Structures are given as structure tokens and as C-alpha cells.
Amino acid sequence: MEILPLESWVKPIYVKGKRKPVVIAGPCSAETEEQLLTTCKAILDNNREDVDILRAGIWKPRTRPNTFEGVGEVGLQWFQQVGKELNIPIATEVATPQHVELALKYGVNVLWIGARSTVNPFTVQDIADVLKGVDIPVIVKNPINPDLALWLGAIERIAGAGIKKIAAMHRGFSTYEKNKYRNAPMWQIAIELKSKMPNLPIFFDPSHVGGKREFIEPLSQKALDLNYDGLMIETHINPEKAWSDAEQQVTPIRLGEIFNAISIRSTSSDNQDFVSHLDDLRKRIDRIDHEIVEALSSRMQLVEQIGDYKKANGVAIFQFERWLQVFQTRPEWAAKMGIDKDFVAQLFKIIHDESIRVQTERPAKK
Ligand code: PEP
Ligand code: MN
């Protein structure tokens, strides 16, 4: 499967020698010609350096009927005009072969497949079939349910149609349990996708994960910390009055504040404060790692003593009760100290295996 790098379809912007993450911004939906134009103009007036692509939903897949379902074809006419006037690529969601044909007719530059389409292999295949022979970038959002295979499968179907400019977009997953976010991020699934397809560029959509304006900044920061290639942030000239997703959209001015707050402009290596602070943190990590190895060494010495003692007294090395207790208490301590208990359980599994090996290999005392 051939996947071209992001630079082949978005002009890379370098800030202090480091490539800036790609930003897609724009309203959840195109509502009126006026709303679309004023929103997109204000986005670029305030964020020309940061925004690479404009977005707007033309057909809205709504969970319940009788809500705003998008303006349809006329919105593509407005959007094409806006893109030309502002000289910037435009992106929209497609959910049927007819959407693809219309988007191509109106010169849309980037397509994305929404979460509610990725779940359905028939839909994805229908879209892939009309994309055969077309050279356009396609971004595949994760399916609404936490199923990595469906996400991978959709990407493979699009690639199977000959599309090489492909990216994924992580927009979170629906869960029955209430979560503080609208869609649980489940970062692990996106990380697994990346490990299976290392060349695949991956975007993050903090608007649909968070569901609320206030979460956009911290979620975007987290995505950048995890090395995502880009962000898609829903932006509206008057978010409170938006016809869809009103709670999660930000104003073009707020969008700029978010870019100022997160490290999107990159803290590069020529910033001395950054370098010395990083150095300081790394030295502290080195000291702690040294302590960890020292502690392991002391522990192993005790293990050897215990091994010898057991042998001398004819007691078996592996004692189930004891290890049940170890595996129970250590993760509990971890949880109390604010670290992941599964991580600590795994760590002690490795330590346990090594203790058994060391004890087994002790020579019998004469
Ligand atoms: C969107 O980006 O407007 C959208 C509908 O997203 P999702 O498919 O992630 O729900
Ligand atoms: Mn939306």
C-alpha cells in the first residue's frame, strides 16, 4: 500500500526548521453564503500563518432526524468561491458516491470520510469505487465504535482505489459509559493504527473528541505531544448561533489564542531556555533511572539470598500465594501514587520472571 507523505498535498510550513502541524479550520457546517464567507475570512485574517486548509460540512450526517442536515449543493458553490477568493484549499465530508461527484465538480481539494461512514464497509467501498482514477487527498476518520480493524479496512479500501494521498483523522469513539468528553479519545487505538501504518499521516479532531470549546486547547496540546501531523478545529464566526455543534466551535480569534497557547509554532532547538530546561529535566530523569537500577540490583541480591535459603530448606522457588500478594499490592500502590496500575503489573511480571530465573540458576550450596 503506497501512502504519499503529507508534503505531497499540503505545502509544508517550516517554523525554525521544524515542520508546523497542518491545520484544517472552518465551520462544522456551511449555513449561509454570508456565514461561510465571513467565517473563512476571519479565520485567515487572524490565522493566516497557521491555517492550511478550510473545512465546511455540506451534508451533515445527524444522529437524529429533523435537525439541520446541511445545505447541499448550493453550499459547494459558495465554498468554491470562498476558496478561490482567499486562495486556500477547501475540504469537505463525503458520504455517498454522489457527494464525491459533486465535490469534484465544484473543485473541492480534500475529501474526508466521516465517522458514521467509516463504520460501514459498503459505504466506504462505494466511495472508493467512484474515486478510481481520481487524484485527490482523502482523510479517513475513525469509525464511531472503537474498532481498529474497521478503521484500517476503510483506509485499505480507499488505497485500493489507487488513492495515495491518504491520512487518518482521530475524532474519538462513542461509548455507552458517560465520559467527560463527547467521544472518548482512546489514544491507544490511534497509536496502534500508527504502528501498523507508520507512513500514514494522522490528524486529530479536538472539536469532535471534546464536544466543548474548553477542551480544544488541552486536547490539541496532547495530540501535538504525541506527534500528530495535524489538527482539525471547528471554527465559526458566531459559535453560539451555529446550526450544528454550537458548543464545540470556537471563534476565529479564539482559534489564534489556542495556537498561541499550544506549542504549534514549535519550540525549536535554537531556543536556549528550552534547551537548558530540557537538559535539566533529562538529567533528573537520568538520576532517577540510576536509582531504579540500583533498587533493582539491591532487590536481586535479596532474591539470591531467598533462593539460597529456600534451596537449603527444601522449599520450592515459586510460591503461588506470595506472588498473588505481590501482583495485588504493587498495582494498588501504583494506583495510589497516580500511575497506571496495569503498567506496574506488567513491570512486576518481568521482575518476577527474572527473580525465578536467578533463583533457579543459583548453585546448590555444598
Ligand atoms: C464533522 O467533522 O463535521 C463530522 C461530522 O465529524 P465526525 O464524522 O467525526 O462526526
Ligand atoms: Mn461538527
mmCIF file of C-alpha atoms and ligand atoms in Angstrom:
data_model
loop_
_atom_site.group_PDB
_atom_site.id
_atom_site.type_symbol
_atom_site.label_atom_id
_atom_site.label_comp_id
_atom_site.label_asym_id
_atom_site.label_seq_id
_atom_site.Cartn_x
_atom_site.Cartn_y
_atom_site.Cartn_z
ATOM 1 C CA MET A 1 0.000 0.000 0.000
ATOM 2 C CA GLU A 2 1.601 3.234 -1.120
ATOM 3 C CA ILE A 3 0.984 6.287 1.027
ATOM 4 C CA LEU A 4 2.490 9.591 -0.029
ATOM 5 C CA PRO A 5 3.783 11.960 2.639
ATOM 6 C CA LEU A 6 1.674 14.921 3.703
ATOM 7 C CA GLU A 7 4.078 17.306 1.927
ATOM 8 C CA SER A 8 2.857 15.891 -1.376
ATOM 9 C CA TRP A 9 -0.523 17.542 -0.863
ATOM 10 C CA VAL A 10 -0.143 20.293 1.727
ATOM 11 C CA LYS A 11 2.534 22.923 1.259
ATOM 12 C CA PRO A 12 4.727 22.426 4.332
ATOM 13 C CA ILE A 13 5.394 25.461 6.505
ATOM 14 C CA TYR A 14 8.648 25.385 8.427
ATOM 15 C CA VAL A 15 8.990 27.309 11.646
ATOM 16 C CA LYS A 16 12.552 27.489 12.927
ATOM 17 C CA GLY A 17 13.478 24.466 10.879
ATOM 18 C CA LYS A 18 10.646 22.284 12.137
ATOM 19 C CA ARG A 19 7.541 21.462 10.125
ATOM 20 C CA LYS A 20 4.441 23.054 11.574
ATOM 21 C CA PRO A 21 1.494 20.692 12.073
ATOM 22 C CA VAL A 22 -1.116 21.028 9.329
ATOM 23 C CA VAL A 23 -4.255 22.844 10.435
ATOM 24 C CA ILE A 24 -7.715 22.469 8.960
ATOM 25 C CA ALA A 25 -10.205 25.030 10.292
ATOM 26 C CA GLY A 26 -13.703 26.132 9.399
ATOM 27 C CA PRO A 27 -17.301 25.787 10.456
ATOM 28 C CA CYS A 28 -18.959 22.488 11.283
ATOM 29 C CA SER A 29 -21.452 23.312 8.522
ATOM 30 C CA ALA A 30 -21.868 25.777 5.715
ATOM 31 C CA GLU A 31 -25.109 27.557 6.733
ATOM 32 C CA THR A 32 -25.435 30.637 4.536
ATOM 33 C CA GLU A 33 -23.196 32.278 1.974
ATOM 34 C CA GLU A 34 -22.632 35.152 4.380
ATOM 35 C CA GLN A 35 -21.771 32.904 7.367
ATOM 36 C CA LEU A 36 -19.335 30.845 5.297
ATOM 37 C CA LEU A 37 -17.560 33.820 3.785
ATOM 38 C CA THR A 38 -17.297 35.898 6.992
ATOM 39 C CA THR A 39 -16.146 32.856 8.995
ATOM 40 C CA CYS A 40 -13.452 31.853 6.495
ATOM 41 C CA LYS A 41 -12.244 35.445 6.023
ATOM 42 C CA ALA A 42 -11.955 35.997 9.754
ATOM 43 C CA ILE A 43 -10.133 32.680 10.177
ATOM 44 C CA LEU A 44 -7.490 33.747 7.675
ATOM 45 C CA ASP A 45 -7.328 37.382 8.814
ATOM 46 C CA ASN A 46 -6.448 36.135 12.282
ATOM 47 C CA ASN A 47 -4.511 32.955 11.481
ATOM 48 C CA ARG A 48 -3.001 33.171 8.003
ATOM 49 C CA GLU A 49 0.280 31.638 9.193
ATOM 50 C CA ASP A 50 -1.291 28.684 10.925
ATOM 51 C CA VAL A 51 -4.271 27.532 8.879
ATOM 52 C CA ASP A 52 -3.503 25.419 5.807
ATOM 53 C CA ILE A 53 -6.938 24.183 4.682
ATOM 54 C CA LEU A 54 -10.531 25.370 5.210
ATOM 55 C CA ARG A 55 -13.291 22.957 6.136
ATOM 56 C CA ALA A 56 -17.102 23.116 5.949
ATOM 57 C CA GLY A 57 -19.715 20.380 6.145
ATOM 58 C CA ILE A 58 -22.130 20.431 3.201
ATOM 59 C CA TRP A 59 -24.067 17.260 4.034
ATOM 60 C CA LYS A 60 -24.416 16.625 7.755
ATOM 61 C CA PRO A 61 -24.892 13.048 8.968
ATOM 62 C CA ARG A 62 -27.057 13.738 12.003
ATOM 63 C CA THR A 63 -27.808 11.149 14.626
ATOM 64 C CA ARG A 64 -31.488 12.163 14.895
ATOM 65 C CA PRO A 65 -33.793 13.264 12.027
ATOM 66 C CA ASN A 66 -35.428 16.694 11.834
ATOM 67 C CA THR A 67 -32.244 18.542 12.678
ATOM 68 C CA PHE A 68 -30.232 20.613 10.227
ATOM 69 C CA GLU A 69 -28.839 18.226 7.620
ATOM 70 C CA GLY A 70 -26.667 20.588 5.615
ATOM 71 C CA VAL A 71 -27.371 22.975 2.751
ATOM 72 C CA GLY A 72 -26.261 20.586 -0.018
ATOM 73 C CA GLU A 73 -25.015 21.513 -3.490
ATOM 74 C CA VAL A 74 -25.510 25.264 -3.181
ATOM 75 C CA GLY A 75 -23.013 25.270 -0.301
ATOM 76 C CA LEU A 76 -20.375 23.859 -2.635
ATOM 77 C CA GLN A 77 -20.869 26.841 -4.934
ATOM 78 C CA TRP A 78 -20.293 29.236 -2.026
ATOM 79 C CA PHE A 79 -17.329 27.250 -0.742
ATOM 80 C CA GLN A 80 -15.631 27.097 -4.136
ATOM 81 C CA GLN A 81 -15.933 30.895 -4.371
ATOM 82 C CA VAL A 82 -14.523 31.353 -0.856
ATOM 83 C CA GLY A 83 -11.555 29.071 -1.560
ATOM 84 C CA LYS A 84 -10.764 30.999 -4.756
ATOM 85 C CA GLU A 85 -11.160 34.389 -3.164
ATOM 86 C CA LEU A 86 -8.961 33.507 -0.181
ATOM 87 C CA ASN A 87 -6.573 31.373 -2.230
ATOM 88 C CA ILE A 88 -6.611 28.342 0.053
ATOM 89 C CA PRO A 89 -7.549 24.644 -0.385
ATOM 90 C CA ILE A 90 -11.007 23.569 0.779
ATOM 91 C CA ALA A 91 -12.127 20.287 2.359
ATOM 92 C CA THR A 92 -15.492 18.657 2.912
ATOM 93 C CA GLU A 93 -17.040 15.399 4.072
ATOM 94 C CA VAL A 94 -18.410 12.914 1.547
ATOM 95 C CA ALA A 95 -20.710 10.055 2.481
ATOM 96 C CA THR A 96 -22.028 8.813 -0.876
ATOM 97 C CA PRO A 97 -20.712 8.442 -4.451
ATOM 98 C CA GLN A 98 -22.961 11.362 -5.427
ATOM 99 C CA HIS A 99 -21.300 13.580 -2.805
ATOM 100 C CA VAL A 100 -17.913 12.691 -4.286
ATOM 101 C CA GLU A 101 -19.069 13.589 -7.802
ATOM 102 C CA LEU A 102 -20.453 16.938 -6.660
ATOM 103 C CA ALA A 103 -17.392 17.751 -4.548
ATOM 104 C CA LEU A 104 -15.166 17.080 -7.565
ATOM 105 C CA LYS A 105 -17.445 19.160 -9.810
ATOM 106 C CA TYR A 106 -17.004 22.165 -7.501
ATOM 107 C CA GLY A 107 -13.247 21.777 -7.157
ATOM 108 C CA VAL A 108 -13.057 20.614 -3.536
ATOM 109 C CA ASN A 109 -9.353 19.943 -2.848
ATOM 110 C CA VAL A 110 -9.505 17.466 0.044
ATOM 111 C CA LEU A 111 -12.233 14.955 0.943
ATOM 112 C CA TRP A 112 -12.861 13.292 4.249
ATOM 113 C CA ILE A 113 -14.919 10.267 5.181
ATOM 114 C CA GLY A 114 -16.913 10.786 8.374
ATOM 115 C CA ALA A 115 -17.031 8.530 11.404
ATOM 116 C CA ARG A 116 -20.544 7.315 10.580
ATOM 117 C CA SER A 117 -19.419 6.237 7.119
ATOM 118 C CA THR A 118 -16.186 4.524 8.166
ATOM 119 C CA VAL A 119 -18.250 2.027 10.162
ATOM 120 C CA ASN A 120 -19.889 0.721 7.009
ATOM 121 C CA PRO A 121 -17.672 -1.183 4.543
ATOM 122 C CA PHE A 122 -20.387 -0.986 1.829
ATOM 123 C CA THR A 123 -20.419 2.804 2.052
ATOM 124 C CA VAL A 124 -16.644 3.043 2.081
ATOM 125 C CA GLN A 125 -16.401 0.699 -0.922
ATOM 126 C CA ASP A 126 -18.997 2.727 -2.866
ATOM 127 C CA ILE A 127 -16.962 5.872 -2.206
ATOM 128 C CA ALA A 128 -13.716 4.093 -3.125
ATOM 129 C CA ASP A 129 -15.260 2.911 -6.417
ATOM 130 C CA VAL A 130 -16.055 6.444 -7.635
ATOM 131 C CA LEU A 131 -12.594 7.604 -6.580
ATOM 132 C CA LYS A 132 -10.871 5.205 -9.001
ATOM 133 C CA GLY A 133 -8.590 7.187 -11.296
ATOM 134 C CA VAL A 134 -9.060 10.432 -9.311
ATOM 135 C CA ASP A 135 -6.055 12.151 -7.744
ATOM 136 C CA ILE A 136 -7.385 13.754 -4.572
ATOM 137 C CA PRO A 137 -6.330 13.529 -0.913
ATOM 138 C CA VAL A 138 -8.739 11.565 1.285
ATOM 139 C CA ILE A 139 -8.785 11.670 5.075
ATOM 140 C CA VAL A 140 -10.444 8.733 6.820
ATOM 141 C CA LYS A 141 -11.947 9.493 10.220
ATOM 142 C CA ASN A 142 -12.035 6.719 12.802
ATOM 143 C CA PRO A 143 -15.286 4.733 12.993
ATOM 144 C CA ILE A 144 -17.632 5.806 15.818
ATOM 145 C CA ASN A 145 -17.097 2.461 17.580
ATOM 146 C CA PRO A 146 -13.660 1.602 18.942
ATOM 147 C CA ASP A 147 -12.740 -0.915 16.258
ATOM 148 C CA LEU A 148 -9.257 -0.597 14.784
ATOM 149 C CA ALA A 149 -9.944 -3.194 12.061
ATOM 150 C CA LEU A 150 -12.792 -1.097 10.611
ATOM 151 C CA TRP A 151 -10.561 1.957 10.509
ATOM 152 C CA LEU A 152 -7.743 0.024 8.838
ATOM 153 C CA GLY A 153 -10.182 -1.614 6.447
ATOM 154 C CA ALA A 154 -11.585 1.729 5.315
ATOM 155 C CA ILE A 155 -8.081 3.076 4.677
ATOM 156 C CA GLU A 156 -7.232 -0.073 2.710
ATOM 157 C CA ARG A 157 -10.394 0.260 0.583
ATOM 158 C CA ILE A 158 -9.548 3.885 -0.295
ATOM 159 C CA ALA A 159 -5.940 2.921 -1.040
ATOM 160 C CA GLY A 160 -7.268 0.025 -3.125
ATOM 161 C CA ALA A 161 -8.944 2.580 -5.407
ATOM 162 C CA GLY A 162 -5.496 3.971 -6.213
ATOM 163 C CA ILE A 163 -5.617 6.949 -3.823
ATOM 164 C CA LYS A 164 -2.109 7.593 -2.500
ATOM 165 C CA LYS A 165 -2.692 10.867 -0.691
ATOM 166 C CA ILE A 166 -4.309 9.332 2.367
ATOM 167 C CA ALA A 167 -4.416 10.355 6.004
ATOM 168 C CA ALA A 168 -6.321 9.260 9.089
ATOM 169 C CA MET A 169 -8.223 11.506 11.443
ATOM 170 C CA HIS A 170 -8.731 10.605 15.086
ATOM 171 C CA ARG A 171 -12.070 12.038 16.301
ATOM 172 C CA GLY A 172 -12.737 9.775 19.278
ATOM 173 C CA PHE A 173 -15.136 6.909 19.931
ATOM 174 C CA SER A 174 -18.699 6.549 21.221
ATOM 175 C CA THR A 175 -19.019 4.641 24.464
ATOM 176 C CA TYR A 176 -22.079 3.819 26.488
ATOM 177 C CA GLU A 177 -20.467 4.991 29.710
ATOM 178 C CA LYS A 178 -20.561 8.728 30.238
ATOM 179 C CA ASN A 179 -17.209 10.358 29.696
ATOM 180 C CA LYS A 180 -16.212 13.977 30.247
ATOM 181 C CA TYR A 181 -15.607 14.184 26.510
ATOM 182 C CA ARG A 182 -18.213 13.832 23.794
ATOM 183 C CA ASN A 183 -16.182 10.988 22.276
ATOM 184 C CA ALA A 184 -13.621 9.073 24.315
ATOM 185 C CA PRO A 185 -10.195 9.594 22.736
ATOM 186 C CA MET A 186 -8.850 6.063 23.439
ATOM 187 C CA TRP A 187 -5.425 7.246 22.262
ATOM 188 C CA GLN A 188 -4.151 3.677 22.231
ATOM 189 C CA ILE A 189 -6.237 2.843 19.136
ATOM 190 C CA ALA A 190 -4.700 5.678 17.132
ATOM 191 C CA ILE A 191 -1.242 4.726 18.355
ATOM 192 C CA GLU A 192 -1.858 1.153 17.224
ATOM 193 C CA LEU A 193 -3.023 2.386 13.816
ATOM 194 C CA LYS A 194 0.195 4.363 13.513
ATOM 195 C CA SER A 195 2.274 1.343 14.472
ATOM 196 C CA LYS A 196 0.555 -0.739 11.766
ATOM 197 C CA MET A 197 0.875 2.010 9.126
ATOM 198 C CA PRO A 198 3.914 4.085 10.109
ATOM 199 C CA ASN A 199 3.812 6.229 6.936
ATOM 200 C CA LEU A 200 0.200 7.234 7.399
ATOM 201 C CA PRO A 201 -0.180 10.905 8.367
ATOM 202 C CA ILE A 202 -2.598 11.312 11.242
ATOM 203 C CA PHE A 203 -4.745 14.287 12.195
ATOM 204 C CA PHE A 204 -6.549 14.932 15.448
ATOM 205 C CA ASP A 205 -10.014 16.473 15.735
ATOM 206 C CA PRO A 206 -10.247 18.004 19.234
ATOM 207 C CA SER A 207 -13.658 19.534 18.423
ATOM 208 C CA HIS A 208 -15.450 16.210 17.984
ATOM 209 C CA VAL A 209 -13.483 14.475 20.732
ATOM 210 C CA GLY A 210 -14.055 17.252 23.278
ATOM 211 C CA GLY A 211 -17.570 18.314 22.355
ATOM 212 C CA LYS A 212 -16.982 21.518 24.310
ATOM 213 C CA ARG A 213 -14.897 24.584 23.449
ATOM 214 C CA GLU A 214 -12.918 24.453 26.688
ATOM 215 C CA PHE A 215 -11.388 21.056 25.851
ATOM 216 C CA ILE A 216 -9.929 22.085 22.491
ATOM 217 C CA GLU A 217 -6.750 23.647 23.812
ATOM 218 C CA PRO A 218 -5.645 20.843 26.184
ATOM 219 C CA LEU A 219 -6.612 18.109 23.725
ATOM 220 C CA SER A 220 -4.705 19.793 20.895
ATOM 221 C CA GLN A 221 -1.647 20.062 23.103
ATOM 222 C CA LYS A 222 -1.862 16.380 23.942
ATOM 223 C CA ALA A 223 -2.085 15.469 20.248
ATOM 224 C CA LEU A 224 0.980 17.561 19.460
ATOM 225 C CA ASP A 225 2.839 15.956 22.350
ATOM 226 C CA LEU A 226 2.027 12.610 20.735
ATOM 227 C CA ASN A 227 3.437 13.836 17.416
ATOM 228 C CA TYR A 228 0.240 14.026 15.387
ATOM 229 C CA ASP A 229 0.731 15.550 11.946
ATOM 230 C CA GLY A 230 -2.177 17.946 12.093
ATOM 231 C CA LEU A 231 -5.341 19.246 13.727
ATOM 232 C CA MET A 232 -8.856 19.957 12.531
ATOM 233 C CA ILE A 233 -10.626 22.602 14.607
ATOM 234 C CA GLU A 234 -14.228 23.685 14.053
ATOM 235 C CA THR A 235 -14.361 27.466 13.890
ATOM 236 C CA HIS A 236 -17.413 29.694 13.442
ATOM 237 C CA ILE A 237 -17.927 33.446 13.260
ATOM 238 C CA ASN A 238 -20.665 33.155 15.897
ATOM 239 C CA PRO A 239 -20.368 29.744 17.578
ATOM 240 C CA GLU A 240 -23.317 30.122 19.962
ATOM 241 C CA LYS A 241 -25.616 30.620 16.979
ATOM 242 C CA ALA A 242 -24.189 27.751 14.904
ATOM 243 C CA TRP A 243 -26.781 25.450 13.304
ATOM 244 C CA SER A 244 -24.756 22.359 14.294
ATOM 245 C CA ASP A 245 -22.209 21.599 17.018
ATOM 246 C CA ALA A 246 -22.647 25.023 18.646
ATOM 247 C CA GLU A 247 -20.988 24.025 21.918
ATOM 248 C CA GLN A 248 -17.711 22.907 20.424
ATOM 249 C CA GLN A 249 -16.956 25.614 17.881
ATOM 250 C CA VAL A 250 -14.584 28.495 18.599
ATOM 251 C CA THR A 251 -14.350 31.987 17.148
ATOM 252 C CA PRO A 252 -11.542 32.807 14.703
ATOM 253 C CA ILE A 253 -9.979 34.997 17.420
ATOM 254 C CA ARG A 254 -10.096 32.217 19.988
ATOM 255 C CA LEU A 255 -8.505 29.916 17.396
ATOM 256 C CA GLY A 256 -5.498 32.256 17.338
ATOM 257 C CA GLU A 257 -5.335 32.239 21.145
ATOM 258 C CA ILE A 258 -5.282 28.442 21.084
ATOM 259 C CA PHE A 259 -2.364 28.482 18.626
ATOM 260 C CA ASN A 260 -0.533 30.891 20.920
ATOM 261 C CA ALA A 261 -1.121 28.704 23.954
ATOM 262 C CA ILE A 262 -0.177 25.334 22.462
ATOM 263 C CA SER A 263 3.243 24.606 21.055
ATOM 264 C CA ILE A 264 2.049 24.579 17.452
ATOM 265 C CA ARG A 265 4.617 27.187 16.485
ATOM 266 C CA SER A 266 7.216 24.780 17.792
ATOM 267 C CA THR A 267 9.778 25.370 20.465
ATOM 268 C CA SER A 268 12.748 24.583 18.345
ATOM 269 C CA SER A 269 16.280 23.778 19.305
ATOM 270 C CA ASP A 270 17.605 27.300 18.807
ATOM 271 C CA ASN A 271 15.631 28.479 21.794
ATOM 272 C CA GLN A 272 18.192 28.458 24.599
ATOM 273 C CA ASP A 273 15.733 28.471 27.520
ATOM 274 C CA PHE A 274 14.015 25.474 26.028
ATOM 275 C CA VAL A 275 17.258 23.590 25.506
ATOM 276 C CA SER A 276 18.559 24.189 29.011
ATOM 277 C CA HIS A 277 15.224 23.343 30.607
ATOM 278 C CA LEU A 278 15.025 20.139 28.587
ATOM 279 C CA ASP A 279 18.583 19.317 29.574
ATOM 280 C CA ASP A 280 17.767 19.858 33.225
ATOM 281 C CA LEU A 281 14.719 17.577 33.036
ATOM 282 C CA ARG A 282 16.756 14.894 31.261
ATOM 283 C CA LYS A 283 19.458 15.000 33.936
ATOM 284 C CA ARG A 284 16.803 14.468 36.581
ATOM 285 C CA ILE A 285 15.446 11.525 34.627
ATOM 286 C CA ASP A 286 18.970 10.080 34.390
ATOM 287 C CA ARG A 287 19.362 10.318 38.174
ATOM 288 C CA ILE A 288 16.043 8.618 38.799
ATOM 289 C CA ASP A 289 16.834 5.862 36.285
ATOM 290 C CA HIS A 290 20.102 5.272 38.113
ATOM 291 C CA GLU A 291 18.159 4.916 41.363
ATOM 292 C CA ILE A 292 15.758 2.478 39.695
ATOM 293 C CA VAL A 293 18.650 0.271 38.535
ATOM 294 C CA GLU A 294 20.259 0.477 41.967
ATOM 295 C CA ALA A 295 16.991 -0.542 43.607
ATOM 296 C CA LEU A 296 16.671 -3.469 41.184
ATOM 297 C CA SER A 297 20.207 -4.545 41.998
ATOM 298 C CA SER A 298 19.502 -4.479 45.764
ATOM 299 C CA ARG A 299 16.309 -6.381 45.141
ATOM 300 C CA MET A 300 18.153 -9.049 43.144
ATOM 301 C CA GLN A 301 20.667 -9.545 45.951
ATOM 302 C CA LEU A 302 17.780 -10.287 48.308
ATOM 303 C CA VAL A 303 16.268 -12.597 45.719
ATOM 304 C CA GLU A 304 19.523 -14.555 45.605
ATOM 305 C CA GLN A 305 19.584 -14.847 49.388
ATOM 306 C CA ILE A 306 15.991 -16.033 49.431
ATOM 307 C CA GLY A 307 16.744 -18.514 46.632
ATOM 308 C CA ASP A 308 19.614 -19.998 48.596
ATOM 309 C CA TYR A 309 17.570 -20.111 51.768
ATOM 310 C CA LYS A 310 14.696 -21.903 50.052
ATOM 311 C CA LYS A 311 17.069 -24.423 48.495
ATOM 312 C CA ALA A 312 18.818 -25.080 51.792
ATOM 313 C CA ASN A 313 15.453 -25.778 53.408
ATOM 314 C CA GLY A 314 13.987 -27.796 50.575
ATOM 315 C CA VAL A 315 11.276 -25.221 49.753
ATOM 316 C CA ALA A 316 10.039 -24.711 46.151
ATOM 317 C CA ILE A 317 11.185 -21.495 44.462
ATOM 318 C CA PHE A 318 7.824 -20.460 43.121
ATOM 319 C CA GLN A 319 5.243 -19.815 45.782
ATOM 320 C CA PHE A 320 1.893 -19.008 44.353
ATOM 321 C CA GLU A 321 0.424 -17.288 47.432
ATOM 322 C CA ARG A 322 3.354 -14.942 47.714
ATOM 323 C CA TRP A 323 3.147 -13.879 44.080
ATOM 324 C CA LEU A 324 -0.581 -13.363 44.233
ATOM 325 C CA GLN A 325 0.131 -10.958 47.026
ATOM 326 C CA VAL A 326 2.908 -9.184 45.098
ATOM 327 C CA PHE A 327 0.749 -8.833 41.986
ATOM 328 C CA GLN A 328 -2.093 -7.450 44.021
ATOM 329 C CA THR A 329 -0.273 -4.949 46.194
ATOM 330 C CA ARG A 330 2.124 -3.346 43.690
ATOM 331 C CA PRO A 331 -0.588 -2.221 41.257
ATOM 332 C CA GLU A 332 -2.589 -0.946 44.238
ATOM 333 C CA TRP A 333 0.383 1.125 45.382
ATOM 334 C CA ALA A 334 0.759 2.388 41.818
ATOM 335 C CA ALA A 335 -2.855 3.496 41.619
ATOM 336 C CA LYS A 336 -2.477 5.360 44.916
ATOM 337 C CA MET A 337 0.602 7.126 43.583
ATOM 338 C CA GLY A 338 -1.194 8.194 40.412
ATOM 339 C CA ILE A 339 0.438 5.858 37.891
ATOM 340 C CA ASP A 340 -1.158 3.242 35.725
ATOM 341 C CA LYS A 341 -1.700 0.009 37.611
ATOM 342 C CA ASP A 342 -1.566 -2.208 34.502
ATOM 343 C CA PHE A 343 1.823 -0.757 33.646
ATOM 344 C CA VAL A 344 3.135 -1.603 37.137
ATOM 345 C CA ALA A 345 1.559 -5.081 36.974
ATOM 346 C CA GLN A 346 3.436 -5.723 33.715
ATOM 347 C CA LEU A 347 6.655 -4.416 35.177
ATOM 348 C CA PHE A 348 6.402 -6.800 38.136
ATOM 349 C CA LYS A 349 5.649 -9.670 35.805
ATOM 350 C CA ILE A 350 9.036 -9.048 34.164
ATOM 351 C CA ILE A 351 10.759 -8.648 37.538
ATOM 352 C CA HIS A 352 9.120 -11.844 38.754
ATOM 353 C CA ASP A 353 10.271 -13.831 35.711
ATOM 354 C CA GLU A 354 13.808 -12.622 36.267
ATOM 355 C CA SER A 355 13.682 -13.490 40.006
ATOM 356 C CA ILE A 356 12.617 -17.041 39.187
ATOM 357 C CA ARG A 357 15.408 -17.329 36.615
ATOM 358 C CA VAL A 358 18.035 -16.041 39.060
ATOM 359 C CA GLN A 359 16.855 -18.308 41.872
ATOM 360 C CA THR A 360 16.719 -21.343 39.593
ATOM 361 C CA GLU A 361 20.236 -20.765 38.396
ATOM 362 C CA ARG A 362 21.774 -20.426 41.881
ATOM 363 C CA PRO A 363 24.230 -23.271 42.501
ATOM 364 C CA ALA A 364 23.197 -25.574 45.309
ATOM 365 C CA LYS A 365 25.192 -24.809 48.485
ATOM 366 C CA LYS A 366 27.579 -27.607 49.453
HETATM 367 C C1 PEP B 1 -17.502 16.693 11.075
HETATM 368 O O1 PEP B 1 -16.261 16.738 11.029
HETATM 369 O O2 PEP B 1 -18.235 17.660 10.894
HETATM 370 C C2 PEP B 1 -18.169 15.442 11.459
HETATM 371 C C3 PEP B 1 -19.438 15.214 11.201
HETATM 372 O O3 PEP B 1 -17.361 14.652 12.111
HETATM 373 P P1 PEP B 1 -17.493 13.096 12.549
HETATM 374 O O4 PEP B 1 -17.651 12.325 11.300
HETATM 375 O O5 PEP B 1 -16.178 12.910 13.214
HETATM 376 O O6 PEP B 1 -18.645 13.013 13.492
HETATM 377 MN MN MN B 2 -19.259 19.039 13.599
#
